[in-house]
Tab-separated table of C-alpha atoms and ligand atoms in Angstrom:
chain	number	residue	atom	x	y	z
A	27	UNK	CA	0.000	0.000	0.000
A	28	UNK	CA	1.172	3.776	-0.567
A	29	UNK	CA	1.314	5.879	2.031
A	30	UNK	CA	2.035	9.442	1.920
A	31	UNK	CA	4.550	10.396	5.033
A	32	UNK	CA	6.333	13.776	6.795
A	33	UNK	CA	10.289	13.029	6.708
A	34	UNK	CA	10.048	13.355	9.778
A	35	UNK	CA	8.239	9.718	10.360
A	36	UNK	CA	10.422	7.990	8.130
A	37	UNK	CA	12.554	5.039	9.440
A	38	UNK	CA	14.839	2.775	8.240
A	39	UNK	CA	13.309	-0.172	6.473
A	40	UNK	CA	10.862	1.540	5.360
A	41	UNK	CA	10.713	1.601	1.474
A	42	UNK	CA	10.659	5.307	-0.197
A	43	UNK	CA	8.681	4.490	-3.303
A	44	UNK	CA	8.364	8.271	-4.615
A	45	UNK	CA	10.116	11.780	-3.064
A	46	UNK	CA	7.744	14.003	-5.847
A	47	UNK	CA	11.241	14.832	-7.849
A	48	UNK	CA	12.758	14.894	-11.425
A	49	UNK	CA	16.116	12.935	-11.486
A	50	UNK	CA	17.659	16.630	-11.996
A	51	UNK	CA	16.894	17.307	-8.673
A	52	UNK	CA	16.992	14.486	-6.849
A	53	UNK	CA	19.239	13.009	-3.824
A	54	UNK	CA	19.380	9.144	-5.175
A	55	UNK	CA	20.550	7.547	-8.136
A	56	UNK	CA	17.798	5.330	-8.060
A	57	UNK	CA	14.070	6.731	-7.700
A	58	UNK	CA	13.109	4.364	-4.773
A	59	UNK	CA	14.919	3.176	-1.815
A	60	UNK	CA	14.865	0.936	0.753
A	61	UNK	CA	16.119	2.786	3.953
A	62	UNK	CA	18.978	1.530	5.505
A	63	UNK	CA	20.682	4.675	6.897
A	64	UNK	CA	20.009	7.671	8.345
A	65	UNK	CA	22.212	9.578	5.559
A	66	UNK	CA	19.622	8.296	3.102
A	67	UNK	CA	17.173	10.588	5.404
A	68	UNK	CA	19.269	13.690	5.906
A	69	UNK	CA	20.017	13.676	2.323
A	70	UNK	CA	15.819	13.690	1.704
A	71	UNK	CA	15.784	16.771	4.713
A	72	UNK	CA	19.359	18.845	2.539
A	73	UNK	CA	16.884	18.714	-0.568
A	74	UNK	CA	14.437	20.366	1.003
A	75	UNK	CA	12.047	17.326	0.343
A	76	UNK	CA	8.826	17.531	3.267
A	77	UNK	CA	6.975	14.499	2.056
A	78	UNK	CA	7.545	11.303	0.635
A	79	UNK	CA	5.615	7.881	-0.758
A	80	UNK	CA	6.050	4.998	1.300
A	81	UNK	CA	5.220	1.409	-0.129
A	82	UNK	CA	4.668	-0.112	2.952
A	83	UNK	CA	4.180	-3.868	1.496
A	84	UNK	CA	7.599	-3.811	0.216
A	85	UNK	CA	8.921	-1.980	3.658
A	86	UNK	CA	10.451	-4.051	6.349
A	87	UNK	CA	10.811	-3.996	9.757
A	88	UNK	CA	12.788	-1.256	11.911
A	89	UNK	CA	16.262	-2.214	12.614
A	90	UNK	CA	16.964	-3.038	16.006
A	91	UNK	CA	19.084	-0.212	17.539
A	92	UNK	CA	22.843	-1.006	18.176
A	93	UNK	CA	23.671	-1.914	22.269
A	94	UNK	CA	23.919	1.954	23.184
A	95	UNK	CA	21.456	4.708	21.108
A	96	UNK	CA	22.974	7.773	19.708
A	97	UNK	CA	22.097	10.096	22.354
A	98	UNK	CA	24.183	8.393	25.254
A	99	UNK	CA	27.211	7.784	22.661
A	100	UNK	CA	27.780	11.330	20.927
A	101	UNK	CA	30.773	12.072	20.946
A	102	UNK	CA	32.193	15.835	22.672
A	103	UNK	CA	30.986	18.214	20.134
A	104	UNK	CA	34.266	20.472	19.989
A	105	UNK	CA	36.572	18.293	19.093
A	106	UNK	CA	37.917	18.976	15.881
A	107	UNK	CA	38.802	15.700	14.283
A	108	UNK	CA	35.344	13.945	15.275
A	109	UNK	CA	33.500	12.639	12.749
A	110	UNK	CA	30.462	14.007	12.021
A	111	UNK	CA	27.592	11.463	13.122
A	112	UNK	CA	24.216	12.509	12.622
A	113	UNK	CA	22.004	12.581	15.486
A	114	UNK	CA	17.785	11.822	15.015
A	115	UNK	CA	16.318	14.220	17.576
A	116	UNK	CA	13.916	13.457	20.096
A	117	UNK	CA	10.537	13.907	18.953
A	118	UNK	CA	9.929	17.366	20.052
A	119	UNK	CA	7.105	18.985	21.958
A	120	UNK	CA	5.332	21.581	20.750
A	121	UNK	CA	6.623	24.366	23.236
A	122	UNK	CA	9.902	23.394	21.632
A	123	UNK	CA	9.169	24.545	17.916
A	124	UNK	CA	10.275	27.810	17.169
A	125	UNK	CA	8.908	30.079	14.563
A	126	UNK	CA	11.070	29.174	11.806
A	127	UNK	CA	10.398	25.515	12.191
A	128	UNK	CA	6.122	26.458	11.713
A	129	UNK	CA	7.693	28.111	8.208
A	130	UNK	CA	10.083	25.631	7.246
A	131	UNK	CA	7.756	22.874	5.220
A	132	UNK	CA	6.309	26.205	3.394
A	133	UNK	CA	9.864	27.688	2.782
A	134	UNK	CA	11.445	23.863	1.778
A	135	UNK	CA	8.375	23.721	-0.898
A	136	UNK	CA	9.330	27.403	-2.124
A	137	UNK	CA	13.185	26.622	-1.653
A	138	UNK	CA	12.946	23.748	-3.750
A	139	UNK	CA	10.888	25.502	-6.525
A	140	UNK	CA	13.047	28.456	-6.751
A	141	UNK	CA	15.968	25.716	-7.244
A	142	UNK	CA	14.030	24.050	-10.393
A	143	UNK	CA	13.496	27.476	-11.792
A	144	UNK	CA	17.256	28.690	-11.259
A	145	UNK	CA	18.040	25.639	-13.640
A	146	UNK	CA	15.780	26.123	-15.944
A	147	UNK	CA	17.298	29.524	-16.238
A	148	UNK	CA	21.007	28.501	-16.471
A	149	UNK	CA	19.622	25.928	-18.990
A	150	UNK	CA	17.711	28.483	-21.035
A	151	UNK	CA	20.499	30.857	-21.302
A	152	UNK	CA	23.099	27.961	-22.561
A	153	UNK	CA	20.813	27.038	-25.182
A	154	UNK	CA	19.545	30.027	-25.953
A	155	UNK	CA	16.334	29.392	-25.336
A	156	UNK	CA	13.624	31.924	-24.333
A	157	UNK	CA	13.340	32.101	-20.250
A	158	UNK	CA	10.295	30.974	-19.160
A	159	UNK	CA	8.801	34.424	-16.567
A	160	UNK	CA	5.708	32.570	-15.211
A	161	UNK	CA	7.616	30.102	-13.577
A	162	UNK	CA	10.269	33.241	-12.057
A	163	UNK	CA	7.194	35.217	-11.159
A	164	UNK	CA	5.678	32.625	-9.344
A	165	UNK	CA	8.854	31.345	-7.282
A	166	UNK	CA	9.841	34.721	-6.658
A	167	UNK	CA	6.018	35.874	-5.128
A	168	UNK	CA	6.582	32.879	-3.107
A	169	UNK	CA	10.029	33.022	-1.916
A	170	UNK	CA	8.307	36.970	-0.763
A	171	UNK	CA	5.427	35.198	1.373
A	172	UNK	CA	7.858	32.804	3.351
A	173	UNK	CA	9.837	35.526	3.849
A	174	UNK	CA	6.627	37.581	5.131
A	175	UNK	CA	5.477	34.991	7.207
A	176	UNK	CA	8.875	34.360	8.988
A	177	UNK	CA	11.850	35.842	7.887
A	178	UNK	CA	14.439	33.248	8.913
A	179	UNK	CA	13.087	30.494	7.873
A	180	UNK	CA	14.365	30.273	4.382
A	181	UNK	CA	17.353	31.451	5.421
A	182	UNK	CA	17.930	28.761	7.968
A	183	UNK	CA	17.749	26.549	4.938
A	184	UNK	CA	19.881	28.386	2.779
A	185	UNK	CA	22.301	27.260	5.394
A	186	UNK	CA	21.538	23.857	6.432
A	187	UNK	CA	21.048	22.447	2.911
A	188	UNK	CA	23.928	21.478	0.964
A	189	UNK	CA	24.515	21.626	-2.637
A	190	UNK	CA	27.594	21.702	-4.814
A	191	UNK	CA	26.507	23.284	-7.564
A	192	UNK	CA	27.251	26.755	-7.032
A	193	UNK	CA	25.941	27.692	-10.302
A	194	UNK	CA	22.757	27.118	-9.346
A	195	UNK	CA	22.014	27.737	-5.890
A	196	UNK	CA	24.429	31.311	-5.671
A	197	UNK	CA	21.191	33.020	-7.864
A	198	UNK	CA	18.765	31.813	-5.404
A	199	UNK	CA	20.787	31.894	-2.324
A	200	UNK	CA	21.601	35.884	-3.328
A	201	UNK	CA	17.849	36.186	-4.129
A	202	UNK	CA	16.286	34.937	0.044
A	203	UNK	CA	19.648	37.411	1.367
A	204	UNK	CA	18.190	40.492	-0.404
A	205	UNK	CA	14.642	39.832	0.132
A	206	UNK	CA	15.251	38.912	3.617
A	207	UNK	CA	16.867	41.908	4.303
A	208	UNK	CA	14.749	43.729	2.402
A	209	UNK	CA	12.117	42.505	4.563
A	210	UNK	CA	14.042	43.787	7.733
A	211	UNK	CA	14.785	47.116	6.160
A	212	UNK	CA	10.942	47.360	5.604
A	213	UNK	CA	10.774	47.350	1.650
A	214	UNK	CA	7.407	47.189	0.237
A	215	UNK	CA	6.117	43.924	-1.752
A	216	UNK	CA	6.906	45.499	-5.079
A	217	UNK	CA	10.411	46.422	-4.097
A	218	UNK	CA	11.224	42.770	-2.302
A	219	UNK	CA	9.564	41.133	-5.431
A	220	UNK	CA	11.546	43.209	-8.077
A	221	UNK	CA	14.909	42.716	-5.433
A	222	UNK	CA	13.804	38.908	-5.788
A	223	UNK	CA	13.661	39.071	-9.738
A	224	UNK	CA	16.521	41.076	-10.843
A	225	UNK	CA	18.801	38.777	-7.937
A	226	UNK	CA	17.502	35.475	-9.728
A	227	UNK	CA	18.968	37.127	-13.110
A	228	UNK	CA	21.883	38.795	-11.944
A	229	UNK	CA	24.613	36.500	-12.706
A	230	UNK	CA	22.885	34.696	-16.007
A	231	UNK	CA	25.859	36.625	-18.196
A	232	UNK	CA	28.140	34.297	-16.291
A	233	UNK	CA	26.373	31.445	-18.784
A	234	UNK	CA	28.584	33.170	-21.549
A	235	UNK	CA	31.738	32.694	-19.823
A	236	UNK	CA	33.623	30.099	-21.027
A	237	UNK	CA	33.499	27.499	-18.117
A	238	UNK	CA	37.682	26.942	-17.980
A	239	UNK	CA	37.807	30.792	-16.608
A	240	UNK	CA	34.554	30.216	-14.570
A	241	UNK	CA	35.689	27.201	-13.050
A	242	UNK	CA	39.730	28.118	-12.553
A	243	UNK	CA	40.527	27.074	-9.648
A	244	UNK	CA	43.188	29.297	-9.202
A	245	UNK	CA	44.086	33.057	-9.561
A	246	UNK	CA	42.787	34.263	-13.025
A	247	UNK	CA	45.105	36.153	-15.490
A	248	UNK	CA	44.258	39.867	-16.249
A	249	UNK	CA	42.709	38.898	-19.287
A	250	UNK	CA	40.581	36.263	-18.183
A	251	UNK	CA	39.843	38.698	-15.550
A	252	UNK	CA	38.852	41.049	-18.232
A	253	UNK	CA	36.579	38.501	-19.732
A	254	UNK	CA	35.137	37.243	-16.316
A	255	UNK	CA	34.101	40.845	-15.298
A	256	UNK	CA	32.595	41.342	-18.720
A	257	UNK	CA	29.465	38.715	-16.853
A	258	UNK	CA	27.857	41.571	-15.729
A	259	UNK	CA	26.935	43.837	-18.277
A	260	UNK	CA	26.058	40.221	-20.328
A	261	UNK	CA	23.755	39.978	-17.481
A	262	UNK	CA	22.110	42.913	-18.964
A	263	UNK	CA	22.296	42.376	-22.740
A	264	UNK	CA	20.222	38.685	-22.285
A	265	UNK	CA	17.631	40.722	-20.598
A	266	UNK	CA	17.605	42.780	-23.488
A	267	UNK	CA	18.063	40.287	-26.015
A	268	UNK	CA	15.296	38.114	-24.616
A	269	UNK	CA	13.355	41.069	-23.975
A	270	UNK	CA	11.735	40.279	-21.010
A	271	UNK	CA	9.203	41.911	-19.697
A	272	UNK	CA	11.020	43.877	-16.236
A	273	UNK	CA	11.054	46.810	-14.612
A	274	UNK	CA	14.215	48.870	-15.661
A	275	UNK	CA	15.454	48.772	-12.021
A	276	UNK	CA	15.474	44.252	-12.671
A	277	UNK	CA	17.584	45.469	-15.300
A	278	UNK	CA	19.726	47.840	-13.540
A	279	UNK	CA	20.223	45.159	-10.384
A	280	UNK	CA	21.407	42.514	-12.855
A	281	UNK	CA	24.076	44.886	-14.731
A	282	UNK	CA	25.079	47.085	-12.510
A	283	UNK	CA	25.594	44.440	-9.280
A	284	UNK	CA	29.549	44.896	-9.094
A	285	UNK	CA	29.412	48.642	-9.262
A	286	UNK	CA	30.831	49.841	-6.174
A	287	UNK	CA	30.430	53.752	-4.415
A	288	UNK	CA	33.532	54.840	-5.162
A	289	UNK	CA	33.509	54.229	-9.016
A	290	UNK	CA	35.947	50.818	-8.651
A	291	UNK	CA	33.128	48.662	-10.050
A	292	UNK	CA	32.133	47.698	-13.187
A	293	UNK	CA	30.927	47.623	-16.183
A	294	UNK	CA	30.332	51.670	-16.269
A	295	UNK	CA	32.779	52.499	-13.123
A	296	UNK	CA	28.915	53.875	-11.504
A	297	UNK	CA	29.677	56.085	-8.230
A	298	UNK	CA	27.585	56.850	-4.992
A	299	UNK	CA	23.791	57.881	-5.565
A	300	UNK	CA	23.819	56.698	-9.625
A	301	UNK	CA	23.508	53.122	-7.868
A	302	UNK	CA	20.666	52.476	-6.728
A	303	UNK	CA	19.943	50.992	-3.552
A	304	UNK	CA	17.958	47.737	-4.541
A	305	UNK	CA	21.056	47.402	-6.656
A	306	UNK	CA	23.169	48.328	-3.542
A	307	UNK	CA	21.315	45.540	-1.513
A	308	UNK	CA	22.019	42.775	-4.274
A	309	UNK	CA	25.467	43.701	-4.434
A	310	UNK	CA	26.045	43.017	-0.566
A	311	UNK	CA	24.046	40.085	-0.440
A	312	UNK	CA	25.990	38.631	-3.686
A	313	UNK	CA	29.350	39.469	-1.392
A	314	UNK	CA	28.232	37.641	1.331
A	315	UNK	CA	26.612	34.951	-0.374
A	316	UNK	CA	30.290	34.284	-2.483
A	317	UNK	CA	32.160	34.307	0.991
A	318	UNK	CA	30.328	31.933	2.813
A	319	UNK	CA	29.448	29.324	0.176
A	320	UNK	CA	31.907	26.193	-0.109
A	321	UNK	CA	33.134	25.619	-3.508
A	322	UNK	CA	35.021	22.824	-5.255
A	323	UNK	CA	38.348	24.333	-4.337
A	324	UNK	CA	37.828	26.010	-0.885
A	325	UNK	CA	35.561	26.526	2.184
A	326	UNK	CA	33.308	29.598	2.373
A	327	UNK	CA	33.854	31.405	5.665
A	328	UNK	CA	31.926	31.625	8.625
A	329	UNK	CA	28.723	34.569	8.340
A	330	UNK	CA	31.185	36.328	11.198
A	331	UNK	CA	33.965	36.704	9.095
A	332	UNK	CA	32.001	37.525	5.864
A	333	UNK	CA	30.776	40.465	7.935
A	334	UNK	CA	34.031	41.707	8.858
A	335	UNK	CA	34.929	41.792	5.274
A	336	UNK	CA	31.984	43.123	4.072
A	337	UNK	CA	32.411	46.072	7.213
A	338	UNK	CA	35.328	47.068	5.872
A	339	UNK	CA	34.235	48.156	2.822
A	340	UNK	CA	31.790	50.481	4.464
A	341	UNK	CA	32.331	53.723	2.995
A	342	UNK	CA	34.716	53.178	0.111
A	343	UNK	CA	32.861	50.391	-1.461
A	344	UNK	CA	28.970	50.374	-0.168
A	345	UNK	CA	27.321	52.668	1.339
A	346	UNK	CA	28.065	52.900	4.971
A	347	UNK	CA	24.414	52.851	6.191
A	348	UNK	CA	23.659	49.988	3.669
A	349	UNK	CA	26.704	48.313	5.583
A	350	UNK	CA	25.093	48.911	9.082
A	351	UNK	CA	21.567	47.595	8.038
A	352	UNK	CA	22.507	44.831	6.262
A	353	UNK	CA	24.730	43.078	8.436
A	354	UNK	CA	22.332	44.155	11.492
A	355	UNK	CA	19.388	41.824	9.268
A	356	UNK	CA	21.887	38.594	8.029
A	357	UNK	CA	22.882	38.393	12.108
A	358	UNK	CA	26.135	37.760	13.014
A	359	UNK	CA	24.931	33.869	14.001
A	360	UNK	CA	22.104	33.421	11.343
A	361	UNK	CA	20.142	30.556	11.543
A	362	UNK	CA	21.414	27.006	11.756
A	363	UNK	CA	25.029	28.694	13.009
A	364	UNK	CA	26.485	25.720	15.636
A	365	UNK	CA	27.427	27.615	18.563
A	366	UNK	CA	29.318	26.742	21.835
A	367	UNK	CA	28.003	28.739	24.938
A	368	UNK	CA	29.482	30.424	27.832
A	369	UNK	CA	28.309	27.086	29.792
A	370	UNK	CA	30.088	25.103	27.411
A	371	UNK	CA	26.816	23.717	26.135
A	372	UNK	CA	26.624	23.288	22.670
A	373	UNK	CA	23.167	24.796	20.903
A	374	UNK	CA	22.115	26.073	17.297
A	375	UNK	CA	20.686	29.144	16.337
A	376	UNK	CA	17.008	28.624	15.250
A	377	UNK	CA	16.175	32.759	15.026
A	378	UNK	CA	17.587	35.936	15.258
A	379	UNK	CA	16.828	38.980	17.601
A	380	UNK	CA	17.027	41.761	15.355
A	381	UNK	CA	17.263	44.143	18.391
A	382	UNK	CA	19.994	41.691	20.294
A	383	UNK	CA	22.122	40.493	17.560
A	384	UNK	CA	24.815	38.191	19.599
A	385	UNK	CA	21.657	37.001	21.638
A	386	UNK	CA	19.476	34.532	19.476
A	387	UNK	CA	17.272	32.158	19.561
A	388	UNK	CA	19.219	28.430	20.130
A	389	UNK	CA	18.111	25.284	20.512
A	390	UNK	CA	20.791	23.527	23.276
A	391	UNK	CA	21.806	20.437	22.314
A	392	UNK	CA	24.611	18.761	23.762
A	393	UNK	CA	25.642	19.459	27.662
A	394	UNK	CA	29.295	20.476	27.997
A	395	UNK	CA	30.551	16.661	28.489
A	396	UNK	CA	29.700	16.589	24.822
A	397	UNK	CA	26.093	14.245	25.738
A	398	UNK	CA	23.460	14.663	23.399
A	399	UNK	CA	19.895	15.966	25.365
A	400	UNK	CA	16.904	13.805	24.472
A	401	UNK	CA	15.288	16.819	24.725
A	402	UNK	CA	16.708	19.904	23.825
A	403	UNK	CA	15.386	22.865	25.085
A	404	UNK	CA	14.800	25.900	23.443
A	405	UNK	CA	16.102	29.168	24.995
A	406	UNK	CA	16.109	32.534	24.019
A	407	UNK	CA	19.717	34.399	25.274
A	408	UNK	CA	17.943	38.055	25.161
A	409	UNK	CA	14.919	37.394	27.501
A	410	UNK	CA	14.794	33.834	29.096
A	411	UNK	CA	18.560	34.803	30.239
A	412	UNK	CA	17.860	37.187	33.460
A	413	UNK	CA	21.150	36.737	35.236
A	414	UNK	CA	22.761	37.679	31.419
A	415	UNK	CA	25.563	34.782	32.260
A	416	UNK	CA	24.487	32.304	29.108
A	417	UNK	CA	26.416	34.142	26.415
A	418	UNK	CA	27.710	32.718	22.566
A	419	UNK	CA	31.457	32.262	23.400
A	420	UNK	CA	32.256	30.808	19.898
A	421	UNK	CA	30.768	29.561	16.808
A	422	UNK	CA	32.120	25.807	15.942
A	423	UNK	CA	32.819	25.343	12.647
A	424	UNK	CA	31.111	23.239	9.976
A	425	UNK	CA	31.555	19.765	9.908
A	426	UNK	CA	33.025	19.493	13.639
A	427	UNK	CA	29.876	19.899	15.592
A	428	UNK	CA	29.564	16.163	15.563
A	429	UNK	CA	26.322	16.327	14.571
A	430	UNK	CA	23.715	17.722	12.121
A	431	UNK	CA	22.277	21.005	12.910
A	432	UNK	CA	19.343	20.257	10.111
A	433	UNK	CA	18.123	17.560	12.202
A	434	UNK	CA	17.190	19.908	15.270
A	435	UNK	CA	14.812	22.080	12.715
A	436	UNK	CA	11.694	20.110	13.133
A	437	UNK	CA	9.283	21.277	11.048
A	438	UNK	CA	5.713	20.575	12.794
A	439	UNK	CA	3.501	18.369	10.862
A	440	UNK	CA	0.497	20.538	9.247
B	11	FE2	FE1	28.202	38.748	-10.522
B	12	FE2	FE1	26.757	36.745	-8.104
């Protein structure tokens, strides 16, 4: 029989019949699966997939559990070389669910969307096809209402869900930065849905790069330099070309996204007020966005350190105030940052406090002997912290949490 189930309820033996995805887009060679790990579930949860089909005549039983279960065995969080194992969280009670985890299914659906569309694009552009605008108008209007409902939540899976191809998730991943900080800069619908639109196009030039200087892995010569910069203003011309049917200010955010303030950018060397701010806002998000994604050849830095960089080009090459608001709405720990505490408990960051940016919203996980709490407990640093002791005293870097910060965003079932 077929059975329709959350990802949340899945277990191992059970047999995934259907996960609702093309092969482009999907975590499995195969299209079915019988489960016999939980990296065959966090890999449904990293592709933002909510639901699944279950055939449950060709499921089998649950596995028994080995002697000890993962809670009591985790291993001591900090340690650098651990391995990372993933942990299933208790089941949660509701007083435990924060906001973004209410948004999350919505924002996963959207997410995932978006993603289809951004290939399509890439896709379109290679072949020179024309670009399909229902499909962008829709996914953008949508990625606009998660972000309404609850800011974070799309952004917590911006960082929790891993893909490695760049190509395709740097357009979208610019596109939920600049209409979430939109949102927090209090942008109206039309200027968060054209931000969303001109971010989804703004690197499409980039398809008329030849891939050897796209891909380099190392420092590019001044003339491919030449060439690579040349992405931008391309950016522009296949708007053109295709003429699609945009505001001029889409236009303007997908040509003009590497002019800087003090005329250093390109393609027309633009300076201080001639860029517009919607422009401005992609430009910083596209920044951040570049620093902190992994790539084939390096690590992206942590969100701290991409706001460091991008502080200190406040006044020269942003505008300062631009600067202040921006990094004031990504957070210095955005959502789904691993984070040891002044207790030496280890938590994540499920939402920010916009007025209290080193005091978020966490989720404590592990106690500081490095044992994994059956039930974590949601706390928020600014106002369930009266004595003002519980403080973030680091952020632990990917990888050596030793465990999976996307399996402590439990998404509610609707
Ligand atoms: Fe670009
Ligand atoms: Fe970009």
């Amino acid at each position: 029989m077929l059975k329709k189930i959350s990802v949340n309820d899945l277990k191992l033996g059970m047999f995934v019949a259907d996960i609702g995805r093309s092969w482009f887009n999907h975590p499995w060679k195969s299209k079915s699966k019988l489960l016999s790990s939980y990296d065959e579930i966090k890999q449904l949860i990293e592709y933002g997939i909510v639901e699944v089909v279950v055939d449950t005549d060709k499921s089998k039983p649950e596995p028994k559990p080995a002697a000890s279960p993962p809670p009591a065995t985790a291993a001591k969080p900090s340690a650098a070389a651990q391995k990372v194992v993933p942990v299933r969280p208790a089941q949660l009670t509701p007083e435990m669910v924060s906001n973004v985890e209410i948004e999350l299914p919505k924002a996963a659906k959207a997410y995932g969307k978006a993603l289809d569309t951004s290939k399509a694009l890439v896709a379109a552009c290679r072949m020179n096809k024309k670009i399909e605008m229902t499909a962008v108008q829709e996914n953008v209007d949508e990625l606009v209402e998660s972000v309404s409902r609850n800011r974070d939540a799309l952004m917590a899976l911006m960082k929790l869900r891993k893909f490695d191809d760049y190509t395709y998730t740097h357009s979208l991943n610019v596109s939920v930065l600049a209409i979430s900080a939109g949102k927090s800069l209090g942008l109206s619908d039309e200027d968060l849905r054209t931000l969303g639109m001109g971010t989804m196009f703004h690197d499409l030039g980039k398809t008329r790069i030849p891939s050897k200087i796209l891909n380099k892995p190392g420092k590019l010569t001044d003339e491919e330099f030449v060439i690579m910069r040349g992405h931008a203003a391309m950016s522009g011309r296949i708007i053109l070309e295709q003429k699609l049917p945009v505001s001029e200010i889409v236009f303007k955010i997908a040509k003009h996204h590497h002019e800087r303030i003090d005329g250093s950018g390109y393609p027309d060397n633009l300076k201080g007020d001639d860029i517009p701010y919607l422009v401005t806002i992609c430009g910083l998000s596209d920044v951040y966005d570049a620093l902190t994604s992994d790539r084939v050849y390096h690590k992206g830095r942590s969100p701290h350190d991409a706001l460091k960089f991008i502080y200190s080009l406040r006044g020269t090459h942003f505008e300062a105030q631009w600067v202040d608001r921006f990094v004031q709405s990504v957070g210095i720990y955005p959502p789904g940052t691993v984070v040891q505490l002044s207790s030496d408990q280890v938590a994540v960051v499920m939402d920010i406090n916009q007025s209290a940016l080193h005091a978020p919203l966490v989720k404590v996980i592990a106690a500081p002997d490095g044992m994994i709490y059956s039930r974590p407990k949601l706390v928020n640093l600014e106002s369930e912290n009266e004595a003002g002791d519980l403080k973030i005293k680091r952020v632990i870097p990917k990888g050596e949490a030793g465990f999976d910060p996307a399996f402590y965003f439990n998404p509610p079932k609707e």
